[in-house]
Coordinates of C-alpha atoms in Angstrom, one line a residue:
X1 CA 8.5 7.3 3.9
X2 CA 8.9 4.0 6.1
X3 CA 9.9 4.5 10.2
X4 CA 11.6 1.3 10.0
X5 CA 13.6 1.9 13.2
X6 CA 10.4 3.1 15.0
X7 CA 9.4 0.7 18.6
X8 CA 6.7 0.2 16.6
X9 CA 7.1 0.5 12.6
X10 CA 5.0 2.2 10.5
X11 CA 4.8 4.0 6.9
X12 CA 3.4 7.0 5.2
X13 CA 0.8 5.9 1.9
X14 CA -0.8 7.8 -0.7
X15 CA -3.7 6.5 -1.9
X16 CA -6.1 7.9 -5.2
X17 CA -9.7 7.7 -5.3
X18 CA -11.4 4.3 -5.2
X19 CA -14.2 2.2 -5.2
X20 CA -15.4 -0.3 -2.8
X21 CA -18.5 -2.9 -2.0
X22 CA -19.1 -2.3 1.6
X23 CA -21.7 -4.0 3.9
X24 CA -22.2 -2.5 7.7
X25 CA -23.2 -5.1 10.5
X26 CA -23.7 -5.9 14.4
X27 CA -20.9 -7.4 15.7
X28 CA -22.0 -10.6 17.9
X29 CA -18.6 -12.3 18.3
X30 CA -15.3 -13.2 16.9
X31 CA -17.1 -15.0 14.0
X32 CA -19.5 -12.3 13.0
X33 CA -17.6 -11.0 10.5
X34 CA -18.2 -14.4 8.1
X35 CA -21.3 -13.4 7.1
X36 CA -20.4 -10.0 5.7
X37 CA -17.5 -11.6 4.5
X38 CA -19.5 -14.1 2.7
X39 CA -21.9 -11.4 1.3
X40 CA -19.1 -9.6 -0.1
X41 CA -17.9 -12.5 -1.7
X42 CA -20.8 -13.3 -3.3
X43 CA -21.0 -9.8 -4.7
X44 CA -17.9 -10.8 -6.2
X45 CA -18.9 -14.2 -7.3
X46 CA -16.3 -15.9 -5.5
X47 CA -19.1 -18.9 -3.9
X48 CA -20.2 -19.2 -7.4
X49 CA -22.9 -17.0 -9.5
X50 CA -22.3 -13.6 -8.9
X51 CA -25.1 -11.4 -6.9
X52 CA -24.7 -8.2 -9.4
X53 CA -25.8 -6.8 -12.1
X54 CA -23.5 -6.7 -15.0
X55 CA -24.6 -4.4 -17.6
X56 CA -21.7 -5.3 -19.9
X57 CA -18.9 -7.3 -20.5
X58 CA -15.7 -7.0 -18.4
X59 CA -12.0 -8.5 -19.3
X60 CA -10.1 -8.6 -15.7
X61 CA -7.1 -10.1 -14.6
X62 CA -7.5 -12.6 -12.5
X63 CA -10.0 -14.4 -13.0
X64 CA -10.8 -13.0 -16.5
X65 CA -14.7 -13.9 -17.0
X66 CA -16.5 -12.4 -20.2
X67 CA -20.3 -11.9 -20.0
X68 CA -23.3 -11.0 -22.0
X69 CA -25.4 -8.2 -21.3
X70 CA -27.5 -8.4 -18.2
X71 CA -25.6 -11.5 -17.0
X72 CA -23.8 -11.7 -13.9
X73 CA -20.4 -10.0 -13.8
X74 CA -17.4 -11.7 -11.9
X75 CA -14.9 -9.6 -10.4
X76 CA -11.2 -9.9 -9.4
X77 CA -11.0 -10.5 -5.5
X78 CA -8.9 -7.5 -4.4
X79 CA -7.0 -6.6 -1.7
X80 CA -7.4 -5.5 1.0
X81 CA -10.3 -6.2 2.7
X82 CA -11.5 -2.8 5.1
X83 CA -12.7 -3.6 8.6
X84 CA -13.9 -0.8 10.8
X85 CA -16.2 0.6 12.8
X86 CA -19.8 1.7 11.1
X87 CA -19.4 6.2 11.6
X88 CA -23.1 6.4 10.6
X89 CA -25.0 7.2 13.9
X90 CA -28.6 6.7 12.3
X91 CA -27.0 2.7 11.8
X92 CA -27.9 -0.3 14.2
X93 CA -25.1 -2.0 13.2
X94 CA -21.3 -0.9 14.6
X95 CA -19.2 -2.2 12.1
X96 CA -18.0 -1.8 8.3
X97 CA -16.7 -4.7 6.1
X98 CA -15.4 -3.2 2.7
X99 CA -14.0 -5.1 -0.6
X100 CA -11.6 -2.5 -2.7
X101 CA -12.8 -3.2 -6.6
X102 CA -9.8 -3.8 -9.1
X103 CA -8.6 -0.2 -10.7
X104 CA -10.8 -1.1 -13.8
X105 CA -13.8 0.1 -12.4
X106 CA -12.5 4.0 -11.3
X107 CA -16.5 5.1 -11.9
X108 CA -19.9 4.7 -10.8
X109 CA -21.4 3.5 -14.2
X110 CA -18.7 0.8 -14.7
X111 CA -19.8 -1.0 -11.6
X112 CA -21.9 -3.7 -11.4
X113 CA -25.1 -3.2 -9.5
X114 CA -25.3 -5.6 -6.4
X115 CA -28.5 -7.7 -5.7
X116 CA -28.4 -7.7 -2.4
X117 CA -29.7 -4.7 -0.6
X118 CA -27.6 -5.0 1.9
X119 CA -24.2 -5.0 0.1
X120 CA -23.2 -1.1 -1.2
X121 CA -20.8 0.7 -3.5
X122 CA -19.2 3.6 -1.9
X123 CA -16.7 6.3 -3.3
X124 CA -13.9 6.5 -1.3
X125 CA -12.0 9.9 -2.2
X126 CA -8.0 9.9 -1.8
X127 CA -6.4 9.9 1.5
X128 CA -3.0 9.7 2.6
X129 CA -2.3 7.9 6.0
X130 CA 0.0 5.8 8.2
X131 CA -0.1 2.0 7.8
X132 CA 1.4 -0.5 10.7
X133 CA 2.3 -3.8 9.0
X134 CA 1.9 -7.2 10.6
X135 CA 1.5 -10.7 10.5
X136 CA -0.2 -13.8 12.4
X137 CA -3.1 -13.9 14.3
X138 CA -5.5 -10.8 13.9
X139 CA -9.0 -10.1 16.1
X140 CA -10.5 -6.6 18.1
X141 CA -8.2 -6.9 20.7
X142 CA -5.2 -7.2 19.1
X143 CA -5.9 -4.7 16.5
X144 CA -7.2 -2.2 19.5
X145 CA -3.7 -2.7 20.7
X146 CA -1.7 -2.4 18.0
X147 CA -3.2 1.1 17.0
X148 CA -3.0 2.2 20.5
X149 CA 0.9 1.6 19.9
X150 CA 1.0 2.9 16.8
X151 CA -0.7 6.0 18.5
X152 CA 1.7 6.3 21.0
X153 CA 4.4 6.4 17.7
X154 CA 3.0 9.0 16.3
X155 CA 2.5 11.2 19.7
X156 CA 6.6 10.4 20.3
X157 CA 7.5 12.0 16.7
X158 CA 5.4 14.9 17.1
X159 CA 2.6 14.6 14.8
X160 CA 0.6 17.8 15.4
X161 CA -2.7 17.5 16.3
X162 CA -2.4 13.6 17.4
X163 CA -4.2 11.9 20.0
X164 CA -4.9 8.4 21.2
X165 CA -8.2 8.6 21.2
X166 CA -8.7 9.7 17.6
X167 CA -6.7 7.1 16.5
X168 CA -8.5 4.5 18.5
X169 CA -11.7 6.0 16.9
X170 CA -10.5 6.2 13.2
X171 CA -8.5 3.2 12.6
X172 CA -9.0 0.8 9.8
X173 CA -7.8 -3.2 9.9
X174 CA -7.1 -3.7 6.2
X175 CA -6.3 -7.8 5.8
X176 CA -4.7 -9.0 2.6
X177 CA -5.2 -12.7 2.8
X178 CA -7.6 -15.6 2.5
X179 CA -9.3 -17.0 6.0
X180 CA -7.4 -20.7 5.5
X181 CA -3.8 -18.7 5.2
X182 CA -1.4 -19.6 8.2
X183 CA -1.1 -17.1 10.6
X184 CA 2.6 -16.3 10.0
X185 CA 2.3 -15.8 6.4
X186 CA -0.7 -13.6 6.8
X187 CA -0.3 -9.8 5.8
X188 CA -2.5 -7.6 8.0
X189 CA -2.5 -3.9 8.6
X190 CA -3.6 -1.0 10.7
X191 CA -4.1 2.1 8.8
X192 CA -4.9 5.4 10.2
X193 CA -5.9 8.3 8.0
X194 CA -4.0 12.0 8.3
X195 CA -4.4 15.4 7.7
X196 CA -2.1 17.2 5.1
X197 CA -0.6 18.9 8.3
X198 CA 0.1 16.0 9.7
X199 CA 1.6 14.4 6.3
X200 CA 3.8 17.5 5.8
X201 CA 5.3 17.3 9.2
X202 CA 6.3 13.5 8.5
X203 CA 7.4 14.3 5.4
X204 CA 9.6 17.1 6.4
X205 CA 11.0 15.8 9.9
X206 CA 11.6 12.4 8.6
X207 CA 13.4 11.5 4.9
X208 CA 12.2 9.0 2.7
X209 CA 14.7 5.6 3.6
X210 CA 16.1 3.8 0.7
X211 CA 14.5 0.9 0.7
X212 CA 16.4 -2.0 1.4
X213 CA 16.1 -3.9 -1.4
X214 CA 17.0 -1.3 -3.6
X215 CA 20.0 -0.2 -1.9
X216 CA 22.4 -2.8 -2.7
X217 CA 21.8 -1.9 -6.3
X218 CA 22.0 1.7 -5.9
X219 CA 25.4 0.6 -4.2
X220 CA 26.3 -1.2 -7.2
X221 CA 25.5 1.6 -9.7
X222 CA 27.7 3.9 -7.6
X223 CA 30.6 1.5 -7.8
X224 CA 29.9 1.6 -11.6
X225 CA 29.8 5.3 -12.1
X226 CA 32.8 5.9 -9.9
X227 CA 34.5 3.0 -11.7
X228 CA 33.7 4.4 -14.8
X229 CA 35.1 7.7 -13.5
X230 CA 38.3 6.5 -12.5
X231 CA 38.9 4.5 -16.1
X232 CA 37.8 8.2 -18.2
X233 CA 40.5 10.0 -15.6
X234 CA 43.2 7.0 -16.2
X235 CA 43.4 6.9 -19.8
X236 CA 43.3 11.1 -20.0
X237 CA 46.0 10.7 -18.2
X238 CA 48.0 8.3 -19.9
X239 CA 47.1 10.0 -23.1
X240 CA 48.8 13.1 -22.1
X241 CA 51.6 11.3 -20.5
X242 CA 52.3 9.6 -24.0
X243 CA 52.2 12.9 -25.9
X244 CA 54.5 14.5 -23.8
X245 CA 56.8 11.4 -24.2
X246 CA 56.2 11.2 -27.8
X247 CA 56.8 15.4 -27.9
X248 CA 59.9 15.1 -26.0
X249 CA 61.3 12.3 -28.4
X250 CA 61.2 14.1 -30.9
X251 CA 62.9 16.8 -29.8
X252 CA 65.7 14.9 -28.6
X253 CA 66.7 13.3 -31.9
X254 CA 69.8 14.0 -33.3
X255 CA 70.4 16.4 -36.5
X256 CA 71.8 15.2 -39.5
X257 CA 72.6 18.3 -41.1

C-alpha cells in the first residue's frame, strides 16, 4: 500500500523477524554517530579484520569471504542502517545505531560473536509499519521534522489511536547509503512502527495502487487479452458466416434430374 498522492508520501511495509548488530551511544554532536558507525563496521569487517568470532565458514553474497574455524568472519554490509533513540532507561547513552545482518543468518547460533563489548546482537521480531522515503541531506532536525509531518499524515487519514507525540518518540531513521554518497542520490527513510489496528484500517480505507512501473505492462496485457478476444469472436464469426454461405449454396444448385 503506497499514499503516493499523500502532502507528504508514505507506504505500508511488512517486515519478518531479523537480526541486527546494534551499539547504543551519547550523542555529543552531529558527528557522534561515526564512532558507532565505525564500530559497527568493524563488526562487519568493512575497515579490514573483522572484530567477531566466526565459528564456521560462511559463503555470502557480496563480498563472499570463506573462513576457517575460529577465524574472523566477514559479513555482507546490509541495508539499512537503524538510528534511533536508546528506549533502555537504565542506559547513559540516548541513542541506538543498528546494522540489519544479511537473511543468511535468521538465528542466534549462526551469528558471529562480536569482540567488542560494546557492539550487540539483538532479535528484532516482525513488525509492520509506515516508511517516509527521502533523499539529500539527513540530520536530527530534519528527521524530527519529517516524522512530525508524516505524523500529521497519519492523524489526517484517520489512523486510530495516532498521535504526534508517539510518533515523535518511536520513529526510526533507516539510511541506505554510504557516508561519501551525494546528497541527492542518497536513499533515507523515516519508519514508524503500527499496531495491527492501525495496519487494518490502512489497509481497508486505502487500496493497494498499482505501482507505476508495473502499470504500463498490465496495460499492455489487457490490450493483449482483449485483442486476443476480439480475433477468437472474429473468426467464430466468420466460420459461421461461411457455413451458412456454403449451406445455402448448396441448396440453391440446380437439379439435373
Amino acid at each position: 500500500l503506497k499514499r503516493t498522492d499523500a502532502t507528504t508520501s508514505y507506504e505500508l511495509r511488512k517486515y519478518g523477524e531479523r537480526f541486527a548488530a546494534s551499539i547504543a551511544y551519547k550523542s555529543t554532536g552531529d558527528k557522534s554517530e561515526n564512532s558507532p558507525f565505525r564500530a559497527l563496521a568493524k563488526y562487519i569487517g568493512v575497515f579490514g579484520t573483522p572484530q567477531n568470532e566466526g565459528d564456521t565458514s560462511i559463503a555470502m553474497t557480496a563480498p563472499v569471504v570463506m573462513e576457517n574455524e575460529n577465524k574472523p568472519t566477514q559479513i555482507a554490509m546490509t541495508a539499512p542502517v537503524v538510528m534511533e533513540d536508546n528506549k533502555d532507561g537504565d542506559s547513559d547513552s540516548n541513542k541506538k545505531m543498528m546494522f540489519m545482518l544479511p537473511v543468511e543468518y535468521d538465528s542466534m547460533d549462526k551469528i558471529p560473536k562480536p569482540t567488542n563489548p560494546s557492539v550487540h546482537i539483538e532479535e528484532i521480531p516482525s513488525q509492520t509499519g509506515v516508511v517516509h522515503v527521502y533523499n539529500g541531506k539527513w540530520g536530527k532536525e530534519r528527521n524530527k521534522e519529517l516524522a512530525k509531518s508524516l505524523a500529521q499524515q497519519l492523524i489526517q487519514d484517520g489512523v486510530p489511536d495516532m498521535t504526534e507525540e508517539y510518533v515523535l518518540s518511536n520513529y526510526q531513521f533507516w539510511g541506505y547509503n554510504p557516508p561519501f554518497t551525494l546528497p541527492y542520490f542518497r536513499r533515507n527513510e523515516i519508519w514508524v512502527q503500527l499496531e495491527s489496528s492501525q495496519v487494518d484500517y490502512l489497509e481497508q480505507t486505502f487500496k493497494p495502487e498499482i505501482n507505476a512501473a508495473e502499470r504500463p505492462a498490465m496495460m499492455g496485457r489487457n490490450r493483449f487479452t482483449i485483442g486476443a478476444l476480439g480475433l477468437v469472436l472474429g473468426c467464430y464469426a466468420i466460420s459461421v458466416l461461411w457455413k451458412k454461405t456454403r449451406g445455402t449454396q448448396y441448396r440453391s444448385l440446380p437439379s439435373f434430374n
